[in-house]
Amino acid sequence: MPLQIAVIGGGINGVMIAWQLAQAGARVTLLERGALMGATSSASSKMLHGGLRYLEHGRLHYVREALQERAWWLAQAPHLAEPLKLVFPIWHDDPRGAWMLGAGLTLYDFLAHGSGLPDSERLRAAQVLAEHPDLRREGLRGGYAYWDARMDDHALGLWAADQARAAGVEIHEHAAVDRIDTQGLVVNGDTSRTYDRVVNAAGPWAAGLLVASGVSSSHALQWVRGSHIQLKRPCTSACVLQAGADKRIVFVLPWQGGSLVGTTEVEQEGPEHQGPTDAEVGYLLGIVNRRLITPFTPADIVARFSGVRAIVKSANSASQASREAAVERRGRLVSVFGGKWTTARALAREVAKLTLA
Ligand SMILES: Cc1cc2nc3c(=O)[nH]c(=O)nc-3n(C[C@H](O)[C@H](O)[C@H](O)COP(=O)(O)OP(=O)(O)OC[C@H]3O[C@@H](n4cnc5c(N)ncnc54)[C@H](O)[C@@H]3O)c2cc1C
């Protein structure tokens, strides 16, 4: 008899876990309280990437894995994911200079070796301006061009859900789970059912579901809101801007005929969010306008959205905390904390191994 498994959460992690378990022969039911890809997984920066910032924290293994997964998505769904050239300009007052960026990108190229995308290249100021004629030339020292990939996160997540369905996963949307336990119980409205295994992949809500169910865990979550604004003016190509003293970076990406700018990092008390605040919008516009000849105004904004990162607590400051995932098994219950869109398949493999053990 195949194992009967319930997966809770229809974000990219839940869908990839369900798909993986079904491929391994389990009979899988996925329960999503809203619509598939309705939360964090469709509020991302739309990047399939290794994550340059992780290099600064020495997480080479994590970056390497993410770059391999980037290649996998590109190969599997070329209609929804494509290579993306990004220009990283450097001005004289940017916190990271050419030497530091060059070293980081050389390492990034090395870790991406074999993934099929071109290596990074150093650009003179004139070459940066040829790519981005709207950037300010005063103080511009040149920059780098490097490659990552971008995706339509909502559509790619739904594509993955279709693959999961084709592998036999039964998907129920608008099916909120109220309570679970370590014996395989899943309570969903008036229905309660016991499964051989339950996977709690409720993303930013995973810890809260455990608390509501009275199940203890050795992991806690921290919640960080990230917001984006979508502007009607198109950008000629993707670019990365350094925010300034806080050393953050902000992406400006071509998106739906305009530009997508993000993201912020605002610590929250819980997983729910109130959407981008005016302060966040001002922060993003400020970073971009500092470097543009013709600034954006609030009237250029056509859309704004936020998502909440679930970060496994491991450090005092959110931006230094680990973005890696944690997986924990208690009896028949497996809980997943954190993760990243790009590495959802790799995480799903790890979860499937622990679930089926
Ligand atoms: C601003 C921002 C930008 C990002 N950009 C990138 C990026 O460019 N590239 C990248 O690789 N990663 C990125 N990430 C990270 C990535 O988006 C997340 O790691 C990923 O989407 C998390 O997926 P998830 O399935 O765990 O969570 P979610 O997508 O939030 O899914 C969890 C699901 O569980 C459901 N749920 C919750 N409680 C219950 C319940 N009781 N019963 C049933 N269902 C329930 C929710 O409705 C939700 O649909 C970004 C994150 C943020 C916040």
mmCIF file of C-alpha atoms and ligand atoms in Angstrom:
data_model
loop_
_atom_site.group_PDB
_atom_site.id
_atom_site.type_symbol
_atom_site.label_atom_id
_atom_site.label_comp_id
_atom_site.label_asym_id
_atom_site.label_seq_id
_atom_site.Cartn_x
_atom_site.Cartn_y
_atom_site.Cartn_z
ATOM 1 C CA MET A 1 0.000 0.000 0.000
ATOM 2 C CA PRO A 2 1.411 3.429 -0.876
ATOM 3 C CA LEU A 3 1.861 5.848 2.039
ATOM 4 C CA GLN A 4 -0.977 8.371 2.396
ATOM 5 C CA ILE A 5 0.564 11.810 2.866
ATOM 6 C CA ALA A 6 -0.972 15.237 3.425
ATOM 7 C CA VAL A 7 1.048 18.293 2.436
ATOM 8 C CA ILE A 8 -0.153 21.587 3.916
ATOM 9 C CA GLY A 9 0.556 24.718 1.887
ATOM 10 C CA GLY A 10 0.335 25.387 -1.848
ATOM 11 C CA GLY A 11 3.315 27.689 -2.212
ATOM 12 C CA ILE A 12 6.342 26.564 -4.194
ATOM 13 C CA ASN A 13 7.712 24.509 -1.299
ATOM 14 C CA GLY A 14 4.487 22.578 -0.681
ATOM 15 C CA VAL A 15 3.981 21.949 -4.399
ATOM 16 C CA MET A 16 7.543 20.744 -4.993
ATOM 17 C CA ILE A 17 7.389 18.513 -1.884
ATOM 18 C CA ALA A 18 4.063 17.031 -3.010
ATOM 19 C CA TRP A 19 5.446 16.406 -6.502
ATOM 20 C CA GLN A 20 8.590 14.767 -5.112
ATOM 21 C CA LEU A 21 6.613 12.506 -2.756
ATOM 22 C CA ALA A 22 4.220 11.464 -5.526
ATOM 23 C CA GLN A 23 7.155 10.619 -7.774
ATOM 24 C CA ALA A 24 8.462 8.417 -4.966
ATOM 25 C CA GLY A 25 5.192 6.460 -5.025
ATOM 26 C CA ALA A 26 3.193 8.060 -2.187
ATOM 27 C CA ARG A 27 -0.483 8.977 -2.445
ATOM 28 C CA VAL A 28 -0.384 12.719 -1.797
ATOM 29 C CA THR A 29 -3.117 15.204 -0.928
ATOM 30 C CA LEU A 30 -2.158 18.889 -0.905
ATOM 31 C CA LEU A 31 -4.282 21.281 1.150
ATOM 32 C CA GLU A 32 -4.019 25.011 0.470
ATOM 33 C CA ARG A 33 -6.141 27.466 2.431
ATOM 34 C CA GLY A 34 -6.372 30.014 -0.404
ATOM 35 C CA ALA A 35 -5.282 29.724 -4.026
ATOM 36 C CA LEU A 36 -2.098 28.008 -5.171
ATOM 37 C CA MET A 37 0.862 30.437 -5.243
ATOM 38 C CA GLY A 38 -1.313 33.030 -3.568
ATOM 39 C CA ALA A 39 1.192 34.123 -0.916
ATOM 40 C CA THR A 40 4.972 34.555 -0.734
ATOM 41 C CA SER A 41 5.671 32.469 -3.817
ATOM 42 C CA SER A 42 4.090 35.030 -6.150
ATOM 43 C CA ALA A 43 5.501 38.086 -4.338
ATOM 44 C CA SER A 44 9.161 37.310 -4.989
ATOM 45 C CA SER A 45 11.742 39.306 -6.946
ATOM 46 C CA LYS A 46 11.170 36.846 -9.827
ATOM 47 C CA MET A 47 14.811 35.773 -9.771
ATOM 48 C CA LEU A 48 16.153 32.262 -10.113
ATOM 49 C CA HIS A 49 19.520 32.957 -8.630
ATOM 50 C CA GLY A 50 22.412 31.766 -6.525
ATOM 51 C CA GLY A 51 22.214 34.910 -4.431
ATOM 52 C CA LEU A 52 25.273 37.140 -4.597
ATOM 53 C CA ARG A 53 24.652 38.329 -1.055
ATOM 54 C CA TYR A 54 25.102 34.836 0.381
ATOM 55 C CA LEU A 55 28.701 34.908 -0.816
ATOM 56 C CA GLU A 56 29.360 37.705 1.668
ATOM 57 C CA HIS A 57 28.289 35.305 4.429
ATOM 58 C CA GLY A 58 30.511 32.521 3.072
ATOM 59 C CA ARG A 59 27.566 30.263 2.158
ATOM 60 C CA LEU A 60 29.297 28.768 -0.851
ATOM 61 C CA HIS A 61 27.563 25.411 -0.722
ATOM 62 C CA TYR A 62 24.158 27.122 -0.655
ATOM 63 C CA VAL A 63 25.042 29.360 -3.610
ATOM 64 C CA ARG A 64 26.368 26.400 -5.604
ATOM 65 C CA GLU A 65 23.196 24.411 -4.971
ATOM 66 C CA ALA A 66 20.995 27.377 -5.952
ATOM 67 C CA LEU A 67 22.963 27.867 -9.182
ATOM 68 C CA GLN A 68 22.446 24.205 -10.064
ATOM 69 C CA GLU A 69 18.749 24.560 -9.341
ATOM 70 C CA ARG A 70 18.636 27.711 -11.494
ATOM 71 C CA ALA A 71 19.928 25.606 -14.385
ATOM 72 C CA TRP A 72 17.291 22.957 -13.696
ATOM 73 C CA TRP A 73 14.392 25.439 -13.847
ATOM 74 C CA LEU A 74 15.767 26.974 -17.042
ATOM 75 C CA ALA A 75 15.951 23.549 -18.661
ATOM 76 C CA GLN A 76 12.534 22.398 -17.441
ATOM 77 C CA ALA A 77 10.427 25.471 -18.169
ATOM 78 C CA PRO A 78 12.136 27.694 -20.758
ATOM 79 C CA HIS A 79 8.726 29.227 -21.565
ATOM 80 C CA LEU A 80 8.483 30.677 -18.038
ATOM 81 C CA ALA A 81 12.124 31.209 -17.034
ATOM 82 C CA GLU A 82 14.923 32.818 -19.019
ATOM 83 C CA PRO A 83 18.542 33.884 -18.566
ATOM 84 C CA LEU A 84 18.884 37.503 -17.494
ATOM 85 C CA LYS A 85 21.883 39.779 -17.905
ATOM 86 C CA LEU A 86 22.248 42.211 -15.003
ATOM 87 C CA VAL A 87 24.414 45.312 -14.959
ATOM 88 C CA PHE A 88 25.942 46.197 -11.596
ATOM 89 C CA PRO A 89 27.155 49.816 -11.863
ATOM 90 C CA ILE A 90 29.613 51.199 -9.310
ATOM 91 C CA TRP A 91 29.672 54.855 -8.263
ATOM 92 C CA HIS A 92 32.451 56.408 -6.218
ATOM 93 C CA ASP A 93 30.302 56.490 -3.038
ATOM 94 C CA ASP A 94 28.999 52.904 -3.218
ATOM 95 C CA PRO A 95 29.869 50.696 -0.239
ATOM 96 C CA ARG A 96 31.229 47.859 -2.397
ATOM 97 C CA GLY A 97 33.955 48.818 -4.819
ATOM 98 C CA ALA A 98 35.170 47.199 -8.037
ATOM 99 C CA TRP A 99 37.714 44.965 -6.333
ATOM 100 C CA MET A 100 35.197 43.451 -3.951
ATOM 101 C CA LEU A 101 32.524 42.972 -6.587
ATOM 102 C CA GLY A 102 34.995 41.532 -9.046
ATOM 103 C CA ALA A 103 36.169 38.976 -6.486
ATOM 104 C CA GLY A 104 32.575 38.048 -5.638
ATOM 105 C CA LEU A 105 31.540 37.651 -9.265
ATOM 106 C CA THR A 106 34.606 35.558 -10.093
ATOM 107 C CA LEU A 107 33.577 33.209 -7.314
ATOM 108 C CA TYR A 108 29.968 33.289 -8.560
ATOM 109 C CA ASP A 109 31.177 32.319 -12.067
ATOM 110 C CA PHE A 110 33.243 29.516 -10.588
ATOM 111 C CA LEU A 111 30.314 28.163 -8.568
ATOM 112 C CA ALA A 112 28.032 28.433 -11.634
ATOM 113 C CA HIS A 113 30.514 26.559 -13.802
ATOM 114 C CA GLY A 114 28.741 24.188 -16.172
ATOM 115 C CA SER A 115 25.364 25.904 -15.800
ATOM 116 C CA GLY A 116 25.466 27.182 -19.378
ATOM 117 C CA LEU A 117 25.299 30.931 -18.714
ATOM 118 C CA PRO A 118 28.115 33.329 -19.701
ATOM 119 C CA ASP A 119 30.704 34.503 -17.166
ATOM 120 C CA SER A 120 30.584 38.003 -15.700
ATOM 121 C CA GLU A 121 32.545 40.804 -17.338
ATOM 122 C CA ARG A 122 34.035 44.091 -16.193
ATOM 123 C CA LEU A 123 32.460 47.191 -17.812
ATOM 124 C CA ARG A 124 33.882 50.658 -18.279
ATOM 125 C CA ALA A 125 31.630 53.591 -17.367
ATOM 126 C CA ALA A 126 30.841 54.149 -21.065
ATOM 127 C CA GLN A 127 29.747 50.523 -21.423
ATOM 128 C CA VAL A 128 27.490 50.805 -18.363
ATOM 129 C CA LEU A 129 25.907 53.914 -19.882
ATOM 130 C CA ALA A 130 25.487 52.196 -23.228
ATOM 131 C CA GLU A 131 23.400 49.534 -21.434
ATOM 132 C CA HIS A 132 21.629 52.109 -19.240
ATOM 133 C CA PRO A 133 21.603 55.566 -20.843
ATOM 134 C CA ASP A 134 19.307 56.845 -18.072
ATOM 135 C CA LEU A 135 21.924 56.405 -15.312
ATOM 136 C CA ARG A 136 23.829 59.397 -13.894
ATOM 137 C CA ARG A 137 27.370 59.589 -15.161
ATOM 138 C CA GLU A 138 28.795 61.750 -12.329
ATOM 139 C CA GLY A 139 30.977 59.564 -10.114
ATOM 140 C CA LEU A 140 30.298 56.429 -12.169
ATOM 141 C CA ARG A 141 33.391 54.225 -12.038
ATOM 142 C CA GLY A 142 32.218 51.452 -14.357
ATOM 143 C CA GLY A 143 30.722 48.194 -13.192
ATOM 144 C CA TYR A 144 30.108 44.566 -14.054
ATOM 145 C CA ALA A 145 27.689 42.572 -16.121
ATOM 146 C CA TYR A 146 26.713 39.130 -14.842
ATOM 147 C CA TRP A 147 24.028 36.535 -15.538
ATOM 148 C CA ASP A 148 21.210 35.068 -13.525
ATOM 149 C CA ALA A 149 17.680 34.082 -14.514
ATOM 150 C CA ARG A 150 14.224 35.478 -14.099
ATOM 151 C CA MET A 151 10.858 33.792 -14.055
ATOM 152 C CA ASP A 152 7.178 34.456 -13.815
ATOM 153 C CA ASP A 153 6.895 33.123 -10.244
ATOM 154 C CA HIS A 154 3.107 32.725 -10.298
ATOM 155 C CA ALA A 155 2.970 30.976 -13.671
ATOM 156 C CA LEU A 156 6.034 28.807 -12.964
ATOM 157 C CA GLY A 157 4.570 27.747 -9.626
ATOM 158 C CA LEU A 158 1.311 26.772 -11.347
ATOM 159 C CA TRP A 159 3.311 24.860 -13.938
ATOM 160 C CA ALA A 160 4.979 22.915 -11.101
ATOM 161 C CA ALA A 161 1.520 22.253 -9.612
ATOM 162 C CA ASP A 162 0.411 20.823 -12.971
ATOM 163 C CA GLN A 163 3.434 18.503 -12.951
ATOM 164 C CA ALA A 164 2.510 17.439 -9.409
ATOM 165 C CA ARG A 165 -1.080 16.736 -10.491
ATOM 166 C CA ALA A 166 0.180 14.715 -13.446
ATOM 167 C CA ALA A 167 2.274 12.669 -10.989
ATOM 168 C CA GLY A 168 -0.916 11.919 -9.037
ATOM 169 C CA VAL A 169 -1.122 14.650 -6.392
ATOM 170 C CA GLU A 170 -4.681 15.565 -5.397
ATOM 171 C CA ILE A 171 -4.813 19.320 -4.849
ATOM 172 C CA HIS A 172 -7.484 21.067 -2.778
ATOM 173 C CA GLU A 173 -7.565 24.856 -2.766
ATOM 174 C CA HIS A 174 -9.575 26.851 -0.208
ATOM 175 C CA ALA A 175 -8.945 24.061 2.270
ATOM 176 C CA ALA A 176 -7.497 25.604 5.422
ATOM 177 C CA VAL A 177 -5.998 23.227 7.957
ATOM 178 C CA ASP A 178 -6.928 24.158 11.507
ATOM 179 C CA ARG A 179 -4.962 21.596 13.484
ATOM 180 C CA ILE A 180 -2.378 18.858 13.068
ATOM 181 C CA ASP A 181 -0.592 16.499 15.419
ATOM 182 C CA THR A 182 2.419 14.202 15.454
ATOM 183 C CA GLN A 183 0.209 11.108 14.930
ATOM 184 C CA GLY A 184 -0.821 12.129 11.400
ATOM 185 C CA LEU A 185 -4.060 13.948 12.260
ATOM 186 C CA VAL A 186 -5.207 16.764 9.970
ATOM 187 C CA VAL A 187 -8.282 18.774 10.943
ATOM 188 C CA ASN A 188 -9.755 20.826 8.130
ATOM 189 C CA GLY A 189 -13.099 22.414 9.040
ATOM 190 C CA ASP A 190 -15.536 19.628 9.892
ATOM 191 C CA THR A 191 -13.271 16.998 8.378
ATOM 192 C CA SER A 192 -10.576 15.201 10.291
ATOM 193 C CA ARG A 193 -8.419 12.485 8.823
ATOM 194 C CA THR A 194 -5.327 10.563 9.864
ATOM 195 C CA TYR A 195 -2.498 10.181 7.364
ATOM 196 C CA ASP A 196 0.660 8.067 7.419
ATOM 197 C CA ARG A 197 2.641 11.297 7.205
ATOM 198 C CA VAL A 198 1.867 15.008 7.276
ATOM 199 C CA VAL A 199 4.142 17.702 5.873
ATOM 200 C CA ASN A 200 3.644 21.192 7.234
ATOM 201 C CA ALA A 201 4.842 23.466 4.405
ATOM 202 C CA ALA A 202 2.748 26.487 5.358
ATOM 203 C CA GLY A 203 5.635 28.882 4.698
ATOM 204 C CA PRO A 204 5.550 31.929 6.989
ATOM 205 C CA TRP A 205 2.543 30.336 8.779
ATOM 206 C CA ALA A 206 4.301 26.995 9.513
ATOM 207 C CA ALA A 207 5.348 27.916 13.050
ATOM 208 C CA GLY A 208 1.922 29.382 13.883
ATOM 209 C CA LEU A 209 0.158 26.190 12.756
ATOM 210 C CA LEU A 210 2.346 24.205 15.160
ATOM 211 C CA VAL A 211 1.606 26.611 18.013
ATOM 212 C CA ALA A 212 -2.142 26.502 17.267
ATOM 213 C CA SER A 213 -1.922 22.698 17.295
ATOM 214 C CA GLY A 214 0.072 22.524 20.530
ATOM 215 C CA VAL A 215 3.025 20.846 18.800
ATOM 216 C CA SER A 216 6.432 21.922 20.057
ATOM 217 C CA SER A 217 9.363 22.597 17.752
ATOM 218 C CA SER A 218 13.039 23.350 18.134
ATOM 219 C CA HIS A 219 12.812 26.024 15.408
ATOM 220 C CA ALA A 220 11.344 29.484 15.528
ATOM 221 C CA LEU A 221 10.638 31.853 12.675
ATOM 222 C CA GLN A 222 11.415 35.477 12.148
ATOM 223 C CA TRP A 223 9.313 37.385 9.619
ATOM 224 C CA VAL A 224 10.711 39.963 7.238
ATOM 225 C CA ARG A 225 8.516 41.822 4.767
ATOM 226 C CA GLY A 226 9.932 42.529 1.347
ATOM 227 C CA SER A 227 8.133 44.986 -0.928
ATOM 228 C CA HIS A 228 8.315 45.799 -4.626
ATOM 229 C CA ILE A 229 6.994 48.602 -6.768
ATOM 230 C CA GLN A 230 6.148 48.221 -10.437
ATOM 231 C CA LEU A 231 6.740 51.300 -12.580
ATOM 232 C CA LYS A 232 5.320 52.009 -16.008
ATOM 233 C CA ARG A 233 8.565 53.343 -17.473
ATOM 234 C CA PRO A 234 10.530 50.433 -18.983
ATOM 235 C CA CYS A 235 14.176 49.926 -18.065
ATOM 236 C CA THR A 236 16.497 49.068 -20.920
ATOM 237 C CA SER A 237 17.973 46.109 -19.060
ATOM 238 C CA ALA A 238 18.191 44.707 -15.558
ATOM 239 C CA CYS A 239 20.411 46.434 -13.072
ATOM 240 C CA VAL A 240 21.514 46.169 -9.462
ATOM 241 C CA LEU A 241 21.893 49.277 -7.312
ATOM 242 C CA GLN A 242 23.640 49.527 -3.973
ATOM 243 C CA ALA A 243 21.395 51.131 -1.407
ATOM 244 C CA GLY A 244 24.078 53.004 0.507
ATOM 245 C CA ALA A 245 25.093 52.819 4.150
ATOM 246 C CA ASP A 246 22.924 49.771 4.962
ATOM 247 C CA LYS A 247 24.834 47.868 2.228
ATOM 248 C CA ARG A 248 21.634 46.402 0.802
ATOM 249 C CA ILE A 249 21.174 45.905 -2.911
ATOM 250 C CA VAL A 250 18.047 46.696 -4.907
ATOM 251 C CA PHE A 251 17.098 45.119 -8.226
ATOM 252 C CA VAL A 252 15.579 47.065 -11.117
ATOM 253 C CA LEU A 253 14.219 44.521 -13.585
ATOM 254 C CA PRO A 254 12.311 44.760 -16.852
ATOM 255 C CA TRP A 255 8.851 43.421 -15.993
ATOM 256 C CA GLN A 256 5.569 43.372 -17.913
ATOM 257 C CA GLY A 257 6.606 46.232 -20.180
ATOM 258 C CA GLY A 258 7.735 48.419 -17.251
ATOM 259 C CA SER A 259 10.209 48.105 -14.383
ATOM 260 C CA LEU A 260 10.094 46.148 -11.142
ATOM 261 C CA VAL A 261 12.032 47.610 -8.216
ATOM 262 C CA GLY A 262 12.675 45.750 -4.961
ATOM 263 C CA THR A 263 13.031 44.890 -2.307
ATOM 264 C CA THR A 264 12.815 46.247 1.215
ATOM 265 C CA GLU A 265 13.497 44.320 4.424
ATOM 266 C CA VAL A 266 11.190 45.177 7.307
ATOM 267 C CA GLU A 267 11.015 42.959 10.363
ATOM 268 C CA GLN A 268 7.482 42.043 11.406
ATOM 269 C CA GLU A 269 5.892 40.513 14.504
ATOM 270 C CA GLY A 270 4.068 37.834 12.514
ATOM 271 C CA PRO A 271 3.398 36.418 9.030
ATOM 272 C CA GLU A 272 0.549 38.729 8.000
ATOM 273 C CA HIS A 273 1.386 42.017 6.280
ATOM 274 C CA GLN A 274 -0.310 45.285 5.398
ATOM 275 C CA GLY A 275 1.287 45.626 1.960
ATOM 276 C CA PRO A 276 4.011 48.142 1.154
ATOM 277 C CA THR A 277 3.958 51.198 3.385
ATOM 278 C CA ASP A 278 4.568 54.691 2.000
ATOM 279 C CA ALA A 279 7.924 54.610 3.803
ATOM 280 C CA GLU A 280 8.976 51.500 1.863
ATOM 281 C CA VAL A 281 7.851 53.010 -1.429
ATOM 282 C CA GLY A 282 9.814 56.171 -0.583
ATOM 283 C CA TYR A 283 12.887 54.081 0.296
ATOM 284 C CA LEU A 284 12.807 52.232 -3.060
ATOM 285 C CA LEU A 285 12.154 55.378 -5.109
ATOM 286 C CA GLY A 286 14.959 57.144 -3.217
ATOM 287 C CA ILE A 287 17.536 54.472 -4.070
ATOM 288 C CA VAL A 288 16.623 54.427 -7.750
ATOM 289 C CA ASN A 289 16.222 58.181 -8.172
ATOM 290 C CA ARG A 290 19.639 58.836 -6.639
ATOM 291 C CA ARG A 291 21.101 57.192 -9.740
ATOM 292 C CA LEU A 292 18.696 58.239 -12.501
ATOM 293 C CA ILE A 293 18.846 61.294 -14.731
ATOM 294 C CA THR A 294 15.053 61.464 -14.889
ATOM 295 C CA PRO A 295 13.627 60.425 -11.532
ATOM 296 C CA PHE A 296 10.554 58.286 -11.071
ATOM 297 C CA THR A 297 7.630 59.868 -9.265
ATOM 298 C CA PRO A 298 4.869 58.136 -7.263
ATOM 299 C CA ALA A 299 2.614 58.714 -10.306
ATOM 300 C CA ASP A 300 4.805 56.259 -12.264
ATOM 301 C CA ILE A 301 3.865 53.431 -9.908
ATOM 302 C CA VAL A 302 1.341 51.049 -11.443
ATOM 303 C CA ALA A 303 1.443 48.326 -8.794
ATOM 304 C CA ARG A 304 2.996 47.515 -5.449
ATOM 305 C CA PHE A 305 3.157 44.270 -3.513
ATOM 306 C CA SER A 306 4.741 42.678 -0.482
ATOM 307 C CA GLY A 307 5.682 39.186 0.618
ATOM 308 C CA VAL A 308 6.956 37.873 3.921
ATOM 309 C CA ARG A 309 10.121 35.832 4.240
ATOM 310 C CA ALA A 310 10.135 33.126 6.858
ATOM 311 C CA ILE A 311 13.608 33.091 8.280
ATOM 312 C CA VAL A 312 14.804 30.400 10.630
ATOM 313 C CA LYS A 313 15.999 32.258 13.699
ATOM 314 C CA SER A 314 19.730 32.122 13.881
ATOM 315 C CA ALA A 315 21.073 35.632 14.374
ATOM 316 C CA ASN A 316 20.060 38.958 15.880
ATOM 317 C CA SER A 317 19.787 40.922 12.663
ATOM 318 C CA ALA A 318 17.384 39.722 9.983
ATOM 319 C CA SER A 319 19.675 40.567 7.091
ATOM 320 C CA GLN A 320 22.445 38.469 8.625
ATOM 321 C CA ALA A 321 20.220 35.589 9.601
ATOM 322 C CA SER A 322 20.346 32.396 7.604
ATOM 323 C CA ARG A 323 17.922 32.106 4.699
ATOM 324 C CA GLU A 324 18.486 28.399 4.566
ATOM 325 C CA ALA A 325 15.702 26.086 5.465
ATOM 326 C CA ALA A 326 15.257 23.800 8.434
ATOM 327 C CA VAL A 327 13.335 20.542 8.318
ATOM 328 C CA GLU A 328 12.142 18.767 11.438
ATOM 329 C CA ARG A 329 10.329 15.477 12.027
ATOM 330 C CA ARG A 330 8.227 14.691 15.084
ATOM 331 C CA GLY A 331 6.507 11.303 14.815
ATOM 332 C CA ARG A 332 4.491 11.349 11.587
ATOM 333 C CA LEU A 333 4.749 15.105 11.207
ATOM 334 C CA VAL A 334 7.456 16.826 9.166
ATOM 335 C CA SER A 335 7.695 20.632 9.317
ATOM 336 C CA VAL A 336 9.548 22.858 6.893
ATOM 337 C CA PHE A 337 10.840 26.299 7.846
ATOM 338 C CA GLY A 338 12.281 28.940 5.524
ATOM 339 C CA GLY A 339 13.714 28.240 2.075
ATOM 340 C CA LYS A 340 14.031 30.036 -1.196
ATOM 341 C CA TRP A 341 12.073 29.820 -4.473
ATOM 342 C CA THR A 342 15.086 28.791 -6.537
ATOM 343 C CA THR A 343 15.993 25.885 -4.253
ATOM 344 C CA ALA A 344 12.468 24.550 -3.647
ATOM 345 C CA ARG A 345 13.199 21.306 -5.519
ATOM 346 C CA ALA A 346 16.394 20.661 -3.553
ATOM 347 C CA LEU A 347 14.518 21.293 -0.305
ATOM 348 C CA ALA A 348 11.698 19.009 -1.486
ATOM 349 C CA ARG A 349 14.176 16.172 -1.984
ATOM 350 C CA GLU A 350 15.464 16.571 1.554
ATOM 351 C CA VAL A 351 11.926 16.715 2.935
ATOM 352 C CA ALA A 352 10.872 13.641 0.947
ATOM 353 C CA LYS A 353 13.839 11.673 2.274
ATOM 354 C CA LEU A 354 12.990 12.514 5.882
ATOM 355 C CA THR A 355 9.258 11.963 5.322
ATOM 356 C CA LEU A 356 9.687 8.543 3.754
ATOM 357 C CA ALA A 357 12.391 7.337 6.179
HETATM 358 C C1 LIG B 1 10.071 39.967 -1.134
HETATM 359 C C2 LIG B 1 10.612 38.608 -1.418
HETATM 360 C C3 LIG B 1 11.380 38.391 -2.558
HETATM 361 C C4 LIG B 1 11.883 37.132 -2.812
HETATM 362 N N1 LIG B 1 12.577 36.953 -3.967
HETATM 363 C C5 LIG B 1 13.059 35.740 -4.254
HETATM 364 C C6 LIG B 1 13.718 35.517 -5.473
HETATM 365 O O1 LIG B 1 13.815 36.416 -6.314
HETATM 366 N N2 LIG B 1 14.208 34.289 -5.720
HETATM 367 C C7 LIG B 1 14.106 33.268 -4.802
HETATM 368 O O2 LIG B 1 14.632 32.188 -5.060
HETATM 369 N N3 LIG B 1 13.433 33.422 -3.644
HETATM 370 C C8 LIG B 1 12.895 34.627 -3.355
HETATM 371 N N4 LIG B 1 12.192 34.815 -2.214
HETATM 372 C C9 LIG B 1 11.947 33.674 -1.328
HETATM 373 C C10 LIG B 1 10.758 32.832 -1.836
HETATM 374 O O3 LIG B 1 9.752 33.648 -2.368
HETATM 375 C C11 LIG B 1 10.200 32.008 -0.692
HETATM 376 O O4 LIG B 1 11.233 31.260 -0.086
HETATM 377 C C12 LIG B 1 9.148 31.005 -1.174
HETATM 378 O O5 LIG B 1 8.194 31.601 -1.987
HETATM 379 C C13 LIG B 1 8.483 30.385 0.045
HETATM 380 O O6 LIG B 1 7.556 29.455 -0.421
HETATM 381 P P1 LIG B 1 6.628 28.693 0.599
HETATM 382 O O7 LIG B 1 5.901 27.655 -0.154
HETATM 383 O O8 LIG B 1 7.426 28.217 1.780
HETATM 384 O O9 LIG B 1 5.662 29.820 1.209
HETATM 385 P P2 LIG B 1 4.316 30.456 0.581
HETATM 386 O O10 LIG B 1 4.449 30.748 -0.849
HETATM 387 O O11 LIG B 1 3.931 31.564 1.481
HETATM 388 O O12 LIG B 1 3.281 29.267 0.702
HETATM 389 C C14 LIG B 1 2.744 28.856 1.942
HETATM 390 C C15 LIG B 1 1.291 28.520 1.658
HETATM 391 O O13 LIG B 1 0.746 27.896 2.815
HETATM 392 C C16 LIG B 1 -0.619 28.281 2.874
HETATM 393 N N5 LIG B 1 -1.096 28.065 4.240
HETATM 394 C C17 LIG B 1 -0.714 28.727 5.350
HETATM 395 N N6 LIG B 1 -1.363 28.230 6.413
HETATM 396 C C18 LIG B 1 -2.176 27.248 5.962
HETATM 397 C C19 LIG B 1 -3.106 26.367 6.591
HETATM 398 N N7 LIG B 1 -3.335 26.409 7.900
HETATM 399 N N8 LIG B 1 -3.774 25.470 5.827
HETATM 400 C C20 LIG B 1 -3.558 25.399 4.474
HETATM 401 N N9 LIG B 1 -2.679 26.224 3.835
HETATM 402 C C21 LIG B 1 -2.006 27.130 4.570
HETATM 403 C C22 LIG B 1 -0.587 29.750 2.473
HETATM 404 O O14 LIG B 1 -1.867 30.187 2.035
HETATM 405 C C23 LIG B 1 0.462 29.757 1.359
HETATM 406 O O15 LIG B 1 -0.119 29.629 0.075
HETATM 407 C C24 LIG B 1 11.648 36.058 -1.917
HETATM 408 C C25 LIG B 1 10.871 36.277 -0.786
HETATM 409 C C26 LIG B 1 10.341 37.531 -0.536
HETATM 410 C C27 LIG B 1 9.472 37.737 0.650
#
